[in-house]
mmCIF file of C-alpha atoms in Angstrom:
data_model
loop_
_atom_site.group_PDB
_atom_site.id
_atom_site.type_symbol
_atom_site.label_atom_id
_atom_site.label_comp_id
_atom_site.label_asym_id
_atom_site.label_seq_id
_atom_site.Cartn_x
_atom_site.Cartn_y
_atom_site.Cartn_z
ATOM 1 C CA GLN A 1 -132.048 82.005 -111.610
ATOM 2 C CA LYS A 2 -135.489 81.412 -113.076
ATOM 3 C CA GLU A 3 -137.927 79.868 -110.646
ATOM 4 C CA VAL A 4 -141.370 78.330 -110.678
ATOM 5 C CA GLU A 5 -143.251 78.082 -107.404
ATOM 6 C CA GLN A 6 -146.070 75.746 -106.506
ATOM 7 C CA ASN A 7 -147.690 74.845 -103.221
ATOM 8 C CA SER A 8 -146.663 71.246 -102.550
ATOM 9 C CA GLY A 9 -150.013 70.390 -100.969
ATOM 10 C CA PRO A 10 -151.575 67.988 -100.564
ATOM 11 C CA LEU A 11 -154.672 69.723 -101.835
ATOM 12 C CA SER A 12 -157.755 67.754 -100.884
ATOM 13 C CA VAL A 13 -160.921 68.317 -102.927
ATOM 14 C CA PRO A 14 -164.238 66.451 -102.731
ATOM 15 C CA GLU A 15 -165.353 64.520 -105.780
ATOM 16 C CA GLY A 16 -167.372 66.644 -108.171
ATOM 17 C CA ALA A 17 -165.918 69.938 -106.970
ATOM 18 C CA ILE A 18 -163.514 72.251 -108.779
ATOM 19 C CA ALA A 19 -159.832 71.756 -108.046
ATOM 20 C CA SER A 20 -157.702 74.875 -108.415
ATOM 21 C CA LEU A 21 -153.946 74.540 -108.786
ATOM 22 C CA ASN A 22 -151.704 77.572 -108.804
ATOM 23 C CA CYS A 23 -148.225 78.426 -109.988
ATOM 24 C CA THR A 24 -146.098 81.574 -110.054
ATOM 25 C CA TYR A 25 -142.964 82.198 -112.086
ATOM 26 C CA SER A 26 -140.099 84.611 -111.725
ATOM 27 C CA ASP A 27 -139.133 85.499 -115.299
ATOM 28 C CA ARG A 28 -141.401 88.141 -116.761
ATOM 29 C CA GLY A 29 -140.140 87.243 -120.237
ATOM 30 C CA SER A 30 -141.480 83.680 -120.120
ATOM 31 C CA GLN A 31 -143.565 82.782 -123.145
ATOM 32 C CA SER A 32 -144.871 79.234 -122.775
ATOM 33 C CA PHE A 33 -146.567 77.542 -119.860
ATOM 34 C CA PHE A 34 -147.333 73.902 -119.376
ATOM 35 C CA TRP A 35 -149.170 71.659 -116.966
ATOM 36 C CA TYR A 36 -148.119 68.055 -116.590
ATOM 37 C CA ARG A 37 -149.789 65.354 -114.527
ATOM 38 C CA GLN A 38 -147.776 62.657 -112.798
ATOM 39 C CA TYR A 39 -149.461 59.662 -111.258
ATOM 40 C CA SER A 40 -147.617 57.918 -108.460
ATOM 41 C CA GLY A 41 -144.932 55.673 -109.909
ATOM 42 C CA LYS A 42 -145.426 56.941 -113.449
ATOM 43 C CA SER A 43 -143.745 59.521 -115.643
ATOM 44 C CA PRO A 44 -145.234 62.978 -116.295
ATOM 45 C CA GLU A 45 -147.712 63.511 -119.112
ATOM 46 C CA LEU A 46 -148.609 66.807 -120.756
ATOM 47 C CA ILE A 47 -152.205 67.830 -120.120
ATOM 48 C CA MET A 48 -152.389 71.544 -120.943
ATOM 49 C CA PHE A 49 -150.346 74.324 -122.442
ATOM 50 C CA ILE A 50 -151.042 78.049 -122.707
ATOM 51 C CA TYR A 51 -149.191 80.867 -124.400
ATOM 52 C CA SER A 52 -151.558 83.854 -124.222
ATOM 53 C CA ASN A 53 -153.155 85.755 -121.384
ATOM 54 C CA GLY A 54 -156.595 84.557 -120.448
ATOM 55 C CA ASP A 55 -158.281 81.189 -120.241
ATOM 56 C CA LYS A 56 -157.872 78.075 -122.316
ATOM 57 C CA GLU A 57 -160.323 75.220 -121.934
ATOM 58 C CA ASP A 58 -159.894 71.556 -122.829
ATOM 59 C CA GLY A 59 -162.651 69.303 -121.567
ATOM 60 C CA ARG A 60 -162.756 69.477 -117.780
ATOM 61 C CA PHE A 61 -159.457 71.360 -117.665
ATOM 62 C CA THR A 62 -158.993 75.128 -117.888
ATOM 63 C CA ALA A 63 -155.607 76.807 -117.857
ATOM 64 C CA GLN A 64 -155.483 80.460 -116.863
ATOM 65 C CA LEU A 65 -152.564 82.789 -117.532
ATOM 66 C CA ASN A 66 -151.967 86.248 -116.128
ATOM 67 C CA LYS A 67 -148.609 87.531 -117.342
ATOM 68 C CA ALA A 68 -148.896 90.819 -115.471
ATOM 69 C CA SER A 69 -149.111 88.924 -112.184
ATOM 70 C CA GLN A 70 -146.776 86.152 -113.394
ATOM 71 C CA TYR A 71 -149.365 83.613 -112.415
ATOM 72 C CA VAL A 72 -150.701 80.508 -114.126
ATOM 73 C CA SER A 73 -153.379 78.197 -112.821
ATOM 74 C CA LEU A 74 -155.129 74.974 -113.692
ATOM 75 C CA LEU A 75 -158.770 74.361 -112.890
ATOM 76 C CA ILE A 76 -160.233 70.883 -112.960
ATOM 77 C CA ARG A 77 -164.018 70.820 -113.038
ATOM 78 C CA ASP A 78 -166.116 67.900 -111.803
ATOM 79 C CA SER A 79 -163.073 66.395 -110.102
ATOM 80 C CA GLN A 80 -162.838 62.618 -110.159
ATOM 81 C CA PRO A 81 -160.804 60.269 -107.960
ATOM 82 C CA SER A 82 -158.788 59.449 -111.102
ATOM 83 C CA ASP A 83 -157.584 63.074 -111.100
ATOM 84 C CA SER A 84 -155.628 62.359 -107.914
ATOM 85 C CA ALA A 85 -152.007 62.910 -108.912
ATOM 86 C CA THR A 86 -149.170 65.397 -108.679
ATOM 87 C CA TYR A 87 -149.559 68.333 -111.027
ATOM 88 C CA LEU A 88 -146.381 69.927 -112.313
ATOM 89 C CA CYS A 89 -146.224 73.453 -113.642
ATOM 90 C CA ALA A 90 -143.466 74.214 -116.141
ATOM 91 C CA VAL A 91 -142.306 77.342 -117.935
ATOM 92 C CA ASN A 92 -140.057 77.565 -120.973
ATOM 93 C CA GLY A 93 -136.365 78.006 -120.331
ATOM 94 C CA ASP A 94 -133.726 79.678 -122.441
ATOM 95 C CA SER A 95 -132.668 76.676 -124.529
ATOM 96 C CA ASN A 96 -134.664 74.618 -126.999
ATOM 97 C CA TYR A 97 -137.342 72.614 -125.204
ATOM 98 C CA GLN A 98 -135.826 73.434 -121.833
ATOM 99 C CA LEU A 99 -138.405 73.676 -119.063
ATOM 100 C CA ILE A 100 -138.190 75.237 -115.641
ATOM 101 C CA TRP A 101 -140.181 73.027 -113.302
ATOM 102 C CA GLY A 102 -142.187 73.691 -110.212
ATOM 103 C CA ALA A 103 -141.936 71.096 -107.455
ATOM 104 C CA GLY A 104 -145.517 69.965 -108.079
ATOM 105 C CA THR A 105 -148.779 70.031 -106.147
ATOM 106 C CA LYS A 106 -150.219 66.781 -104.898
ATOM 107 C CA LEU A 107 -153.960 66.673 -105.499
ATOM 108 C CA ILE A 108 -156.237 64.242 -103.699
ATOM 109 C CA ILE A 109 -159.841 63.865 -104.793
ATOM 110 C CA LYS A 110 -161.964 62.399 -102.006
ATOM 111 C CA PRO A 111 -164.879 60.188 -103.090
ATOM 112 C CA GLY B 1 -148.491 61.667 -131.684
ATOM 113 C CA ALA B 2 -145.330 62.522 -129.714
ATOM 114 C CA VAL B 3 -144.720 59.051 -128.326
ATOM 115 C CA VAL B 4 -141.524 58.288 -126.443
ATOM 116 C CA SER B 5 -140.518 54.796 -125.403
ATOM 117 C CA GLN B 6 -137.951 53.630 -122.880
ATOM 118 C CA HIS B 7 -136.311 50.283 -122.460
ATOM 119 C CA PRO B 8 -136.049 48.471 -120.173
ATOM 120 C CA SER B 9 -138.879 49.460 -117.857
ATOM 121 C CA TRP B 10 -137.282 47.599 -114.952
ATOM 122 C CA VAL B 11 -133.713 46.545 -114.326
ATOM 123 C CA ILE B 12 -132.089 44.868 -111.358
ATOM 124 C CA CYS B 13 -128.333 44.587 -111.333
ATOM 125 C CA LYS B 14 -125.446 43.848 -109.030
ATOM 126 C CA SER B 15 -123.289 46.581 -107.615
ATOM 127 C CA GLY B 16 -120.385 47.411 -109.909
ATOM 128 C CA THR B 17 -122.084 46.523 -113.169
ATOM 129 C CA SER B 18 -123.106 48.946 -115.907
ATOM 130 C CA VAL B 19 -126.642 49.437 -117.111
ATOM 131 C CA LYS B 20 -127.783 50.969 -120.392
ATOM 132 C CA ILE B 21 -131.203 52.580 -120.780
ATOM 133 C CA GLU B 22 -132.592 53.425 -124.211
ATOM 134 C CA CYS B 23 -134.957 56.264 -125.016
ATOM 135 C CA ARG B 24 -136.642 56.466 -128.412
ATOM 136 C CA SER B 25 -138.949 58.989 -130.011
ATOM 137 C CA LEU B 26 -141.300 56.841 -132.080
ATOM 138 C CA ASP B 27 -143.173 59.302 -134.267
ATOM 139 C CA PHE B 28 -141.091 62.472 -134.317
ATOM 140 C CA GLN B 29 -137.512 63.554 -134.574
ATOM 141 C CA ALA B 30 -136.118 64.548 -131.211
ATOM 142 C CA THR B 31 -133.480 67.206 -131.618
ATOM 143 C CA THR B 32 -133.144 67.472 -127.855
ATOM 144 C CA MET B 33 -133.465 64.790 -125.217
ATOM 145 C CA PHE B 34 -133.424 65.131 -121.466
ATOM 146 C CA TRP B 35 -132.643 62.651 -118.731
ATOM 147 C CA TYR B 36 -134.215 62.958 -115.306
ATOM 148 C CA ARG B 37 -133.921 61.045 -112.082
ATOM 149 C CA GLN B 38 -136.611 60.854 -109.453
ATOM 150 C CA PHE B 39 -136.316 59.407 -105.983
ATOM 151 C CA PRO B 40 -139.465 58.288 -104.114
ATOM 152 C CA LYS B 41 -141.711 61.176 -103.087
ATOM 153 C CA GLN B 42 -139.271 63.702 -104.505
ATOM 154 C CA SER B 43 -139.361 66.077 -107.451
ATOM 155 C CA LEU B 44 -137.959 65.429 -110.906
ATOM 156 C CA MET B 45 -134.276 66.186 -111.058
ATOM 157 C CA LEU B 46 -132.767 67.036 -114.429
ATOM 158 C CA MET B 47 -129.523 65.160 -114.945
ATOM 159 C CA ALA B 48 -128.505 66.200 -118.437
ATOM 160 C CA THR B 49 -129.584 67.619 -121.763
ATOM 161 C CA SER B 50 -128.407 66.211 -125.059
ATOM 162 C CA ASN B 51 -128.701 67.483 -128.585
ATOM 163 C CA GLU B 52 -128.360 65.095 -131.495
ATOM 164 C CA GLY B 53 -124.745 64.757 -132.529
ATOM 165 C CA SER B 54 -123.416 66.835 -129.651
ATOM 166 C CA LYS B 55 -122.005 66.087 -126.244
ATOM 167 C CA ALA B 56 -124.496 66.139 -123.414
ATOM 168 C CA THR B 57 -124.665 69.038 -120.992
ATOM 169 C CA TYR B 58 -124.759 67.810 -117.416
ATOM 170 C CA GLU B 59 -126.359 69.565 -114.491
ATOM 171 C CA GLN B 60 -124.223 70.599 -111.587
ATOM 172 C CA GLY B 61 -123.433 67.694 -109.320
ATOM 173 C CA VAL B 62 -124.081 64.977 -111.921
ATOM 174 C CA GLU B 63 -120.974 62.933 -112.698
ATOM 175 C CA LYS B 64 -120.575 62.772 -116.448
ATOM 176 C CA ASP B 65 -118.168 59.848 -116.237
ATOM 177 C CA LYS B 66 -120.698 57.852 -114.280
ATOM 178 C CA PHE B 67 -123.767 58.715 -116.329
ATOM 179 C CA LEU B 68 -122.781 58.408 -119.980
ATOM 180 C CA ILE B 69 -125.228 59.877 -122.446
ATOM 181 C CA ASN B 70 -125.199 59.272 -126.168
ATOM 182 C CA HIS B 71 -127.625 60.941 -128.575
ATOM 183 C CA ALA B 72 -126.413 59.498 -131.845
ATOM 184 C CA SER B 73 -129.592 59.898 -133.867
ATOM 185 C CA LEU B 74 -132.730 61.989 -133.949
ATOM 186 C CA THR B 75 -134.741 59.139 -132.485
ATOM 187 C CA LEU B 76 -132.440 57.490 -129.960
ATOM 188 C CA SER B 77 -130.622 58.527 -126.827
ATOM 189 C CA THR B 78 -128.999 56.192 -124.329
ATOM 190 C CA LEU B 79 -128.036 56.612 -120.701
ATOM 191 C CA THR B 80 -125.419 54.259 -119.319
ATOM 192 C CA VAL B 81 -124.997 54.086 -115.571
ATOM 193 C CA THR B 82 -121.434 52.867 -115.134
ATOM 194 C CA SER B 83 -120.301 50.914 -112.086
ATOM 195 C CA ALA B 84 -123.717 51.213 -110.525
ATOM 196 C CA HIS B 85 -124.050 51.302 -106.752
ATOM 197 C CA PRO B 86 -127.101 50.974 -104.495
ATOM 198 C CA GLU B 87 -127.358 54.760 -104.183
ATOM 199 C CA ASP B 88 -127.949 54.906 -107.956
ATOM 200 C CA SER B 89 -131.207 53.021 -107.498
ATOM 201 C CA SER B 90 -133.896 55.362 -108.739
ATOM 202 C CA PHE B 91 -136.538 56.052 -111.377
ATOM 203 C CA TYR B 92 -134.857 57.308 -114.549
ATOM 204 C CA ILE B 93 -137.045 59.143 -117.025
ATOM 205 C CA CYS B 94 -136.188 60.501 -120.433
ATOM 206 C CA SER B 95 -138.040 63.157 -122.347
ATOM 207 C CA ALA B 96 -137.741 64.383 -125.898
ATOM 208 C CA GLY B 97 -138.428 67.623 -127.670
ATOM 209 C CA GLY B 98 -138.408 68.508 -131.322
ATOM 210 C CA GLY B 99 -140.550 68.448 -134.421
ATOM 211 C CA THR B 100 -143.858 68.419 -132.590
ATOM 212 C CA VAL B 101 -146.741 70.857 -132.645
ATOM 213 C CA GLN B 102 -146.199 71.895 -129.036
ATOM 214 C CA GLU B 103 -142.672 72.973 -128.377
ATOM 215 C CA THR B 104 -142.251 71.096 -125.177
ATOM 216 C CA GLN B 105 -141.012 67.827 -123.740
ATOM 217 C CA TYR B 106 -142.721 64.493 -124.072
ATOM 218 C CA PHE B 107 -141.804 61.839 -121.559
ATOM 219 C CA GLY B 108 -140.974 58.191 -121.827
ATOM 220 C CA PRO B 109 -142.541 55.803 -119.303
ATOM 221 C CA GLY B 110 -139.408 55.637 -117.184
ATOM 222 C CA THR B 111 -136.990 52.938 -116.065
ATOM 223 C CA ARG B 112 -136.764 51.681 -112.511
ATOM 224 C CA LEU B 113 -133.221 50.738 -111.577
ATOM 225 C CA LEU B 114 -132.488 48.664 -108.506
ATOM 226 C CA VAL B 115 -128.848 48.058 -107.694
ATOM 227 C CA LEU B 116 -128.208 45.268 -105.205
#
């Protein structure tokens, strides 16, 4: 059974600081890694994806992948109150477009 | 790109009635669509996966006769909640995958169902 683990939080970070969200996965053969953001009462939206070891930056967001440690993280620089949401980590499954989901980490940015 | 719509966004119905929710991929062809349910303060729960032209695959514990899924075209999937009861009240979200740059799921805005 493939699993994705995330700390449920809440993770509280002061405004302007770096928020660091972490995720581990069980299947060493996983190829694709995704971060989704879900605001309260809304559906998830894709914010980052990463396929290769190392860092990938997109604006204030950086995704980091370490396949040897089976670890993927999301860094949010200059955190804003609007970043307060639940962040879902997902890893590709065996079937087309199937994703294995973590339970999500609730992030709270304190003004 | 990769826009998914859902209709209706809100539905209130009486116990025992059936409710149909539509999910459309607006700017890509969705070979695979997924239906999720989410209760307040809980995680997404995958209900079923459907491929265009094929029968849906339901997750363990999801009643296929109660939650009817039809994926008749590459842009439309429907979920029908038959004989809805108050315990079916939830947030139903569809997602679609296929024909996009990133091989992943894109979500519709969700449908809130309240069964009285």
